[in-house]
Short mmCIF file of C-alpha atoms in Angstrom, two decimals:
data_model
loop_
_atom_site.label_atom_id
_atom_site.label_comp_id
_atom_site.label_asym_id
_atom_site.label_seq_id
_atom_site.Cartn_x
_atom_site.Cartn_y
_atom_site.Cartn_z
CA UNK A 1 -1.14 -23.11 -21.33
CA UNK A 2 -3.23 -21.11 -18.13
CA UNK A 3 -0.84 -18.31 -17.81
CA UNK A 4 -1.72 -15.66 -15.15
CA UNK A 5 -2.26 -12.15 -16.98
CA UNK A 6 -3.22 -9.83 -14.28
CA UNK A 7 -5.74 -9.37 -11.53
CA UNK A 8 -8.47 -8.10 -13.99
CA UNK A 9 -8.61 -11.42 -15.98
CA UNK A 10 -8.23 -13.45 -12.98
CA UNK A 11 -11.12 -11.75 -10.72
CA UNK A 12 -13.21 -10.29 -13.68
CA UNK A 13 -16.24 -11.56 -12.22
CA UNK A 14 -15.77 -9.78 -8.67
CA UNK A 15 -15.01 -6.63 -10.77
CA UNK A 16 -17.35 -4.23 -12.05
CA UNK A 17 -16.13 -3.83 -15.57
CA UNK A 18 -17.79 -4.40 -18.72
CA UNK A 19 -17.15 -7.92 -20.41
CA UNK A 20 -15.69 -6.02 -23.55
CA UNK A 21 -13.33 -3.81 -21.45
CA UNK A 22 -9.75 -4.54 -22.52
CA UNK A 23 -7.54 -5.07 -19.66
CA UNK A 24 -4.83 -2.55 -19.06
CA UNK A 25 -2.40 -4.80 -17.30
CA UNK A 26 1.36 -5.14 -16.37
CA UNK A 27 0.60 -8.75 -14.38
CA UNK A 28 0.25 -7.35 -11.05
CA UNK A 29 -1.12 -8.98 -8.13
CA UNK A 30 -0.22 -12.39 -6.73
CA UNK A 31 2.15 -10.80 -4.40
CA UNK A 32 3.73 -12.96 -1.88
CA UNK A 33 2.22 -13.53 1.60
CA UNK A 34 5.25 -13.84 4.01
CA UNK A 35 5.29 -15.69 7.24
CA UNK A 36 7.68 -13.87 9.70
CA UNK A 37 9.52 -16.31 11.91
CA UNK A 38 12.49 -14.58 13.50
CA UNK A 39 10.71 -11.28 14.88
CA UNK A 40 7.87 -13.38 16.45
CA UNK A 41 10.05 -15.64 18.20
CA UNK A 42 12.14 -12.38 19.41
CA UNK A 43 9.08 -11.12 21.01
CA UNK A 44 7.42 -14.51 22.16
CA UNK A 45 4.61 -14.38 19.72
CA UNK A 46 2.94 -17.75 19.35
CA UNK A 47 0.47 -16.71 16.58
CA UNK A 48 1.00 -16.38 12.81
CA UNK A 49 2.47 -13.12 11.50
CA UNK A 50 2.57 -12.37 8.05
CA UNK A 51 3.42 -9.44 5.65
CA UNK A 52 1.63 -8.96 2.21
CA UNK A 53 4.54 -7.65 0.31
CA UNK A 54 2.86 -5.35 -2.18
CA UNK A 55 6.23 -3.82 -3.02
CA UNK A 56 6.77 -6.55 -5.68
CA UNK A 57 3.84 -5.42 -7.81
CA UNK A 58 5.42 -4.18 -11.35
CA UNK A 59 5.75 -0.44 -10.20
CA UNK A 60 6.89 -1.52 -6.75
CA UNK A 61 3.72 -0.68 -4.91
CA UNK A 62 0.05 -1.68 -4.08
CA UNK A 63 -1.01 1.27 -6.40
CA UNK A 64 -0.80 -0.70 -9.50
CA UNK A 65 -3.74 -2.99 -8.09
CA UNK A 66 -5.93 0.05 -8.24
CA UNK A 67 -4.59 1.69 -11.64
CA UNK A 68 -4.97 -1.51 -13.75
CA UNK A 69 -8.85 -1.12 -12.96
CA UNK A 70 -9.23 2.55 -13.01
CA UNK A 71 -7.09 2.96 -16.41
CA UNK A 72 -9.01 0.06 -17.99
CA UNK A 73 -12.40 1.92 -17.16
CA UNK A 74 -10.95 5.09 -18.24
CA UNK A 75 -9.75 3.58 -21.50
CA UNK A 76 -13.14 1.77 -21.95
CA UNK A 77 -15.11 5.14 -21.51
CA UNK A 78 -12.82 6.74 -24.20
CA UNK A 79 -10.40 8.82 -21.92
CA UNK A 80 -7.28 10.14 -23.64
CA UNK A 81 -5.56 11.17 -20.53
CA UNK A 82 -5.53 10.63 -16.78
CA UNK A 83 -4.51 12.98 -13.83
CA UNK A 84 -3.44 12.49 -10.27
CA UNK A 85 -1.93 14.01 -7.46
CA UNK A 86 0.69 12.06 -5.58
CA UNK A 87 3.42 11.81 -3.10
CA UNK A 88 5.20 9.47 -5.45
CA UNK A 89 3.56 5.86 -5.71
CA UNK A 90 0.59 6.71 -7.57
CA UNK A 91 2.33 8.93 -9.97
CA UNK A 92 4.64 5.96 -10.82
CA UNK A 93 1.45 3.44 -11.17
CA UNK A 94 -0.38 6.26 -13.08
CA UNK A 95 2.48 6.63 -15.72
CA UNK A 96 3.38 3.27 -16.13
CA UNK A 97 -0.45 2.00 -16.91
CA UNK A 98 -0.96 5.02 -18.99
CA UNK A 99 2.14 4.13 -21.19
CA UNK A 100 0.61 0.61 -21.16
CA UNK A 101 -2.46 2.09 -22.34
CA UNK A 102 -1.22 4.55 -24.86
CA UNK A 103 -2.80 7.86 -23.30
CA UNK A 104 -1.11 10.62 -21.36
CA UNK A 105 -0.53 10.60 -17.63
CA UNK A 106 -0.26 14.10 -16.02
CA UNK A 107 0.74 13.90 -12.44
CA UNK A 108 1.01 16.78 -9.75
CA UNK A 109 3.63 16.34 -7.26
CA UNK A 110 4.28 18.22 -4.18
CA UNK A 111 7.75 20.29 -4.32
CA UNK A 112 10.62 18.61 -2.20
CA UNK A 113 8.17 16.09 -1.01
CA UNK A 114 8.57 13.02 -3.33
CA UNK A 115 11.25 10.40 -3.04
CA UNK A 116 13.86 10.57 -5.97
CA UNK A 117 13.22 6.81 -6.75
CA UNK A 118 9.30 7.36 -7.54
CA UNK A 119 9.74 10.69 -9.53
CA UNK A 120 12.25 8.59 -11.63
CA UNK A 121 9.29 6.22 -12.41
CA UNK A 122 7.11 8.91 -13.54
CA UNK A 123 9.92 10.46 -15.68
CA UNK A 124 10.97 7.51 -17.36
CA UNK A 125 7.29 6.31 -18.31
CA UNK A 126 6.70 9.82 -20.01
CA UNK A 127 4.18 11.32 -17.61
CA UNK A 128 3.92 14.88 -17.78
CA UNK A 129 5.16 15.94 -14.14
CA UNK A 130 3.54 19.37 -12.88
CA UNK A 131 5.39 20.34 -9.29
CA UNK A 132 3.36 22.59 -7.33
CA UNK A 133 4.62 25.06 -4.62
CA UNK A 134 2.35 22.95 -1.95
CA UNK A 135 1.65 19.60 -0.24
CA UNK A 136 -0.52 16.70 -1.41
CA UNK A 137 -3.67 18.14 -0.13
CA UNK A 138 -2.99 21.07 -2.38
CA UNK A 139 -2.40 18.87 -5.27
CA UNK A 140 -5.65 16.73 -4.81
CA UNK A 141 -7.90 20.04 -4.59
CA UNK A 142 -6.25 20.90 -7.90
CA UNK A 143 -6.81 17.84 -9.52
CA UNK A 144 -10.44 18.05 -8.70
CA UNK A 145 -10.74 21.56 -9.66
CA UNK A 146 -8.93 20.80 -13.34
CA UNK A 147 -10.75 17.81 -13.93
CA UNK A 148 -13.98 19.70 -13.87
CA UNK A 149 -13.13 21.17 -17.30
CA UNK A 150 -10.27 19.32 -18.53
CA UNK A 151 -10.83 16.28 -20.62
CA UNK A 152 -8.89 14.06 -17.80
CA UNK A 153 -9.96 10.90 -15.84
CA UNK A 154 -8.83 11.13 -12.14
CA UNK A 155 -7.16 8.24 -10.98
CA UNK A 156 -6.82 9.00 -7.22
CA UNK A 157 -8.42 6.82 -4.60
CA UNK A 158 -11.93 9.12 -5.02
CA UNK A 159 -11.98 7.18 -8.39
CA UNK A 160 -14.16 3.90 -7.02
CA UNK A 161 -12.68 1.84 -9.63
CA UNK A 162 -9.46 2.36 -7.64
CA UNK A 163 -10.64 0.90 -4.70
CA UNK A 164 -12.24 -2.38 -6.68
CA UNK A 165 -8.57 -3.22 -7.48
CA UNK A 166 -7.08 -2.66 -4.34
CA UNK A 167 -9.71 -4.92 -2.88
CA UNK A 168 -8.28 -8.01 -4.70
CA UNK A 169 -5.63 -8.14 -2.01
CA UNK A 170 -7.90 -9.31 0.35
CA UNK A 171 -9.07 -11.97 -1.82
CA UNK A 172 -5.61 -13.13 -2.30
CA UNK A 173 -5.02 -13.29 1.53
CA UNK A 174 -8.19 -15.21 2.24
CA UNK A 175 -7.44 -17.68 -0.71
CA UNK A 176 -3.87 -18.24 0.69
CA UNK A 177 -4.91 -18.75 4.24
CA UNK A 178 -8.09 -20.48 3.66
CA UNK A 179 -9.72 -17.70 5.80
CA UNK A 180 -9.60 -14.27 6.60
CA UNK A 181 -6.98 -13.32 9.46
CA UNK A 182 -7.86 -12.16 12.85
CA UNK A 183 -6.14 -8.84 12.52
CA UNK A 184 -5.54 -6.87 9.17
CA UNK A 185 -2.68 -4.12 9.85
CA UNK A 186 -2.23 -1.25 7.41
CA UNK A 187 -0.61 1.89 7.02
CA UNK A 188 -3.08 4.95 6.53
CA UNK A 189 -2.19 7.86 4.57
CA UNK A 190 -5.16 8.86 1.90
CA UNK A 191 -7.26 6.03 3.73
CA UNK A 192 -8.05 4.00 0.23
CA UNK A 193 -6.35 1.14 0.99
CA UNK A 194 -7.99 0.42 4.26
CA UNK A 195 -11.27 0.90 2.76
CA UNK A 196 -10.50 -1.25 -0.13
CA UNK A 197 -9.33 -4.24 2.08
CA UNK A 198 -12.55 -3.97 4.05
CA UNK A 199 -14.43 -4.02 0.94
CA UNK A 200 -12.63 -7.16 -0.09
CA UNK A 201 -13.14 -9.03 3.17
CA UNK A 202 -16.57 -8.14 3.09
CA UNK A 203 -17.08 -9.12 -0.25
CA UNK A 204 -15.68 -12.55 0.71
CA UNK A 205 -18.47 -13.02 3.26
CA UNK A 206 -21.19 -12.06 0.82
CA UNK A 207 -21.37 -8.42 2.08
CA UNK A 208 -21.38 -5.15 0.97
CA UNK A 209 -19.86 -1.60 2.33
CA UNK A 210 -20.21 1.84 1.78
CA UNK A 211 -17.12 1.74 -0.68
CA UNK A 212 -18.76 -1.17 -2.73
CA UNK A 213 -22.03 0.75 -2.75
CA UNK A 214 -21.70 2.58 -6.25
CA UNK A 215 -21.55 -1.12 -7.90
CA UNK A 216 -24.13 -3.05 -5.70
CA UNK A 217 -26.57 -4.72 -8.11
CA UNK A 218 -24.64 -4.29 -11.16
CA UNK A 219 -24.76 -7.17 -13.72
CA UNK A 220 -22.31 -10.25 -13.14
CA UNK A 221 -20.97 -8.45 -10.29
CA UNK A 222 -19.87 -11.54 -7.78
CA UNK A 223 -20.15 -11.44 -4.43
CA UNK A 224 -20.64 -15.23 -3.58
CA UNK A 225 -19.47 -15.61 0.14
CA UNK A 226 -15.96 -18.01 0.17
CA UNK A 227 -15.32 -17.41 3.91
CA UNK A 228 -17.49 -16.88 7.04
CA UNK A 229 -15.37 -13.89 8.99
CA UNK A 230 -13.75 -10.66 8.48
CA UNK A 231 -10.51 -9.30 10.49
CA UNK A 232 -10.32 -6.59 12.52
CA UNK A 233 -9.02 -3.38 10.72
CA UNK A 234 -5.93 -1.69 12.33
CA UNK A 235 -4.89 1.56 11.10
CA UNK A 236 -1.34 3.29 11.65
CA UNK A 237 -0.24 6.69 10.98
CA UNK A 238 2.93 8.74 11.33
CA UNK A 239 2.77 11.23 14.19
CA UNK A 240 3.42 14.17 12.16
CA UNK A 241 0.32 13.17 9.73
CA UNK A 242 -2.13 11.45 11.83
CA UNK A 243 -5.50 13.26 10.97
CA UNK A 244 -7.58 10.00 12.42
CA UNK A 245 -5.81 10.47 15.72
CA UNK A 246 -6.41 14.38 15.76
CA UNK A 247 -9.91 13.85 14.54
CA UNK A 248 -9.60 16.55 11.78
CA UNK A 249 -7.22 17.37 8.98
CA UNK A 250 -3.69 18.28 9.80
CA UNK A 251 -2.74 21.29 7.98
CA UNK A 252 0.88 20.92 7.71
CA UNK A 253 1.74 17.17 7.55
CA UNK A 254 5.47 16.17 8.14
CA UNK A 255 6.92 12.69 8.18
CA UNK A 256 9.98 10.78 6.85
CA UNK A 257 7.50 8.31 5.51
CA UNK A 258 6.68 10.34 2.31
CA UNK A 259 3.68 7.80 1.05
CA UNK A 260 1.60 8.36 4.08
CA UNK A 261 2.41 12.31 4.42
CA UNK A 262 -1.25 13.25 4.02
CA UNK A 263 -3.22 15.67 6.21
CA UNK A 264 -6.77 15.49 4.61
CA UNK A 265 -7.54 11.84 3.40
CA UNK A 266 -10.03 11.51 0.76
CA UNK A 267 -11.30 8.38 1.88
CA UNK A 268 -11.94 9.72 5.35
CA UNK A 269 -15.58 8.74 5.73
CA UNK A 270 -14.80 5.10 4.30
CA UNK A 271 -11.65 4.37 6.69
CA UNK A 272 -13.89 5.44 9.51
CA UNK A 273 -16.64 3.08 8.60
CA UNK A 274 -13.76 0.28 8.26
CA UNK A 275 -12.65 0.85 11.62
CA UNK A 276 -16.14 0.87 13.35
CA UNK A 277 -17.62 -1.79 11.53
CA UNK A 278 -14.57 -4.24 12.33
CA UNK A 279 -14.14 -3.17 15.97
CA UNK A 280 -10.86 -1.87 14.85
CA UNK A 281 -8.64 1.28 15.90
CA UNK A 282 -6.31 3.73 14.69
CA UNK A 283 -2.64 4.61 16.05
CA UNK A 284 0.30 6.47 15.51
CA UNK A 285 3.93 6.26 15.56
CA UNK A 286 7.11 8.61 15.45
CA UNK A 287 9.30 8.43 12.82
CA UNK A 288 12.18 6.92 14.83
CA UNK A 289 10.01 3.89 15.47
CA UNK A 290 8.97 3.34 11.89
CA UNK A 291 12.26 3.54 10.64
CA UNK A 292 13.42 1.26 13.46
CA UNK A 293 10.93 -1.20 12.36
CA UNK A 294 11.93 -0.85 8.54
CA UNK A 295 15.51 -1.73 9.62
CA UNK A 296 14.11 -4.62 11.96
CA UNK A 297 12.27 -6.15 9.02
CA UNK A 298 15.06 -6.03 6.61
CA UNK A 299 17.78 -7.46 8.95
CA UNK A 300 15.59 -9.92 10.84
CA UNK A 301 13.54 -11.42 7.87
CA UNK A 302 15.16 -10.13 4.61
CA UNK A 303 12.27 -8.13 3.38
CA UNK A 304 13.16 -4.25 2.46
CA UNK A 305 10.14 -2.27 2.55
CA UNK A 306 9.60 1.66 2.35
CA UNK A 307 9.19 3.53 5.53
CA UNK A 308 5.43 4.21 5.26
CA UNK A 309 5.02 0.18 4.83
CA UNK A 310 6.89 -0.17 8.21
CA UNK A 311 4.20 1.59 9.86
CA UNK A 312 1.78 -1.25 9.92
CA UNK A 313 4.36 -3.84 11.18
CA UNK A 314 5.27 -1.07 13.73
CA UNK A 315 1.79 -0.79 14.83
CA UNK A 316 1.18 -4.68 14.87
CA UNK A 317 4.10 -5.13 17.16
CA UNK A 318 3.41 -2.57 19.70
CA UNK A 319 -0.29 -3.93 19.92
CA UNK A 320 0.95 -7.63 20.14
CA UNK A 321 3.20 -6.61 23.05
CA UNK A 322 0.63 -4.79 24.96
CA UNK A 323 -2.11 -7.67 24.15
CA UNK A 324 -4.57 -5.41 22.20
CA UNK A 325 -3.97 -8.16 19.58
CA UNK A 326 -4.57 -11.33 21.31
CA UNK A 327 -1.94 -14.08 21.83
CA UNK A 328 -2.01 -16.86 19.22
CA UNK A 329 -4.10 -14.58 16.51
CA UNK A 330 -3.28 -14.73 12.74
CA UNK A 331 -2.23 -11.35 11.90
CA UNK A 332 -1.49 -9.77 8.32
CA UNK A 333 0.57 -6.49 7.60
CA UNK A 334 0.52 -4.76 4.15
CA UNK A 335 3.73 -3.53 3.19
CA UNK A 336 2.33 -1.22 0.60
CA UNK A 337 5.63 -0.24 -1.23
CA UNK A 338 9.41 -1.50 -2.08
CA UNK A 339 12.29 -0.20 -0.13
CA UNK A 340 13.89 0.74 -3.30
CA UNK A 341 11.31 3.57 -3.87
CA UNK A 342 13.04 5.71 -1.04
CA UNK A 343 16.63 4.57 -0.64
CA UNK A 344 17.80 7.92 0.45
CA UNK A 345 16.29 7.34 4.18
CA UNK A 346 18.53 4.21 4.44
CA UNK A 347 21.58 5.87 2.96
CA UNK A 348 21.42 9.25 4.55
CA UNK A 349 24.31 8.46 6.99
CA UNK A 350 26.09 6.93 4.43
CA UNK A 351 27.63 3.05 5.02
CA UNK A 352 28.67 3.57 8.63
CA UNK A 353 29.77 -0.32 8.98
CA UNK A 354 31.97 -0.30 5.88
CA UNK A 355 35.28 -1.79 5.99
CA UNK A 356 38.14 -0.81 4.21
CA UNK A 357 41.12 -3.15 3.64
CA UNK A 358 43.91 -3.59 1.10
CA UNK A 359 43.07 -5.82 -1.88
CA UNK A 360 44.89 -8.85 -0.41
CA UNK A 361 43.72 -11.98 0.95
CA UNK A 362 45.08 -11.69 4.36
CA UNK A 363 43.34 -8.30 4.96
CA UNK A 364 40.13 -9.72 3.79
CA UNK A 365 40.26 -13.17 5.82
CA UNK A 366 41.22 -11.02 8.95
CA UNK A 367 38.33 -8.56 8.41
CA UNK A 368 35.75 -11.52 8.04
CA UNK A 369 37.28 -13.40 11.01
CA UNK A 370 37.19 -10.25 13.30
CA UNK A 371 33.31 -10.22 12.37
CA UNK A 372 32.77 -13.87 13.12
CA UNK A 373 34.55 -13.60 16.52
#
């Protein structure tokens, strides 16, 4: 039986891991590439619009792709503990994969700036949670300082093995479409994902990027070309946390899209390189626009993503409408996390449309008929 056991074994020849490194896996990867039908029809888009739903990874976000590789390498090197700063998704993935590996996870989270669903994951998987009186950028600074002397391995995206795992999403897209899309749209927070996707697409055409440079020339590291083109990379940020649009770090980032509430991206240079090399762009959108897109996707296509994820589709739809994304193109939007990660945003106003009726057949039928009228 040829059973899928996770992305490391599936793509081992394209990952810089030692053959004897034991994969620490939860069966991540192979997430669905969903073609949207209703939304494109509404806006008159005649191309192909897809969402890569990374929210169906084991812990509910794309972070699992990078974490399986980072933790595998850490264990292979003899680490007994890992550490990360996180707005939520990284801490959830780090905690789960540390539990799987039988090692300790330390996670630094910003006070009052993390969705409860994500914090619950870190707690239930047994991570040691340290809440700091500061934001993600403060946490990242502290993680790097602590790791200088403490016996812990950093598993944030400054760890190059994280991006190596995340690049595999680009492999899956090329394999499923039979080619690279014309445009790839992503939410941008710490900027590791846009860098990783560009690395993945580049390796699919047999090229290297700055992100893959640490591993160029390694024994068994396969970059055989399987397609002849790469997409334009478009990165979108929340207006309250948009350092790429400001051209400098944002000291106090604020947005309801907690996963991208980051003012000082750690993959700054790599993301700029991906944008430039692909002839792409960055843009920003308000919280209201992002939340409206989250609701639109859920109600029109049946896909529930967290607010940060909706930023990619929000940007794509805006650029389709203006013609920046050309008519007839193939467009892929990465949805980085599951909507169940942050249900409080959706439920903050309660159940506005709740219908209350007596427990009688006639009352229920009347309520249904009124809605169907």
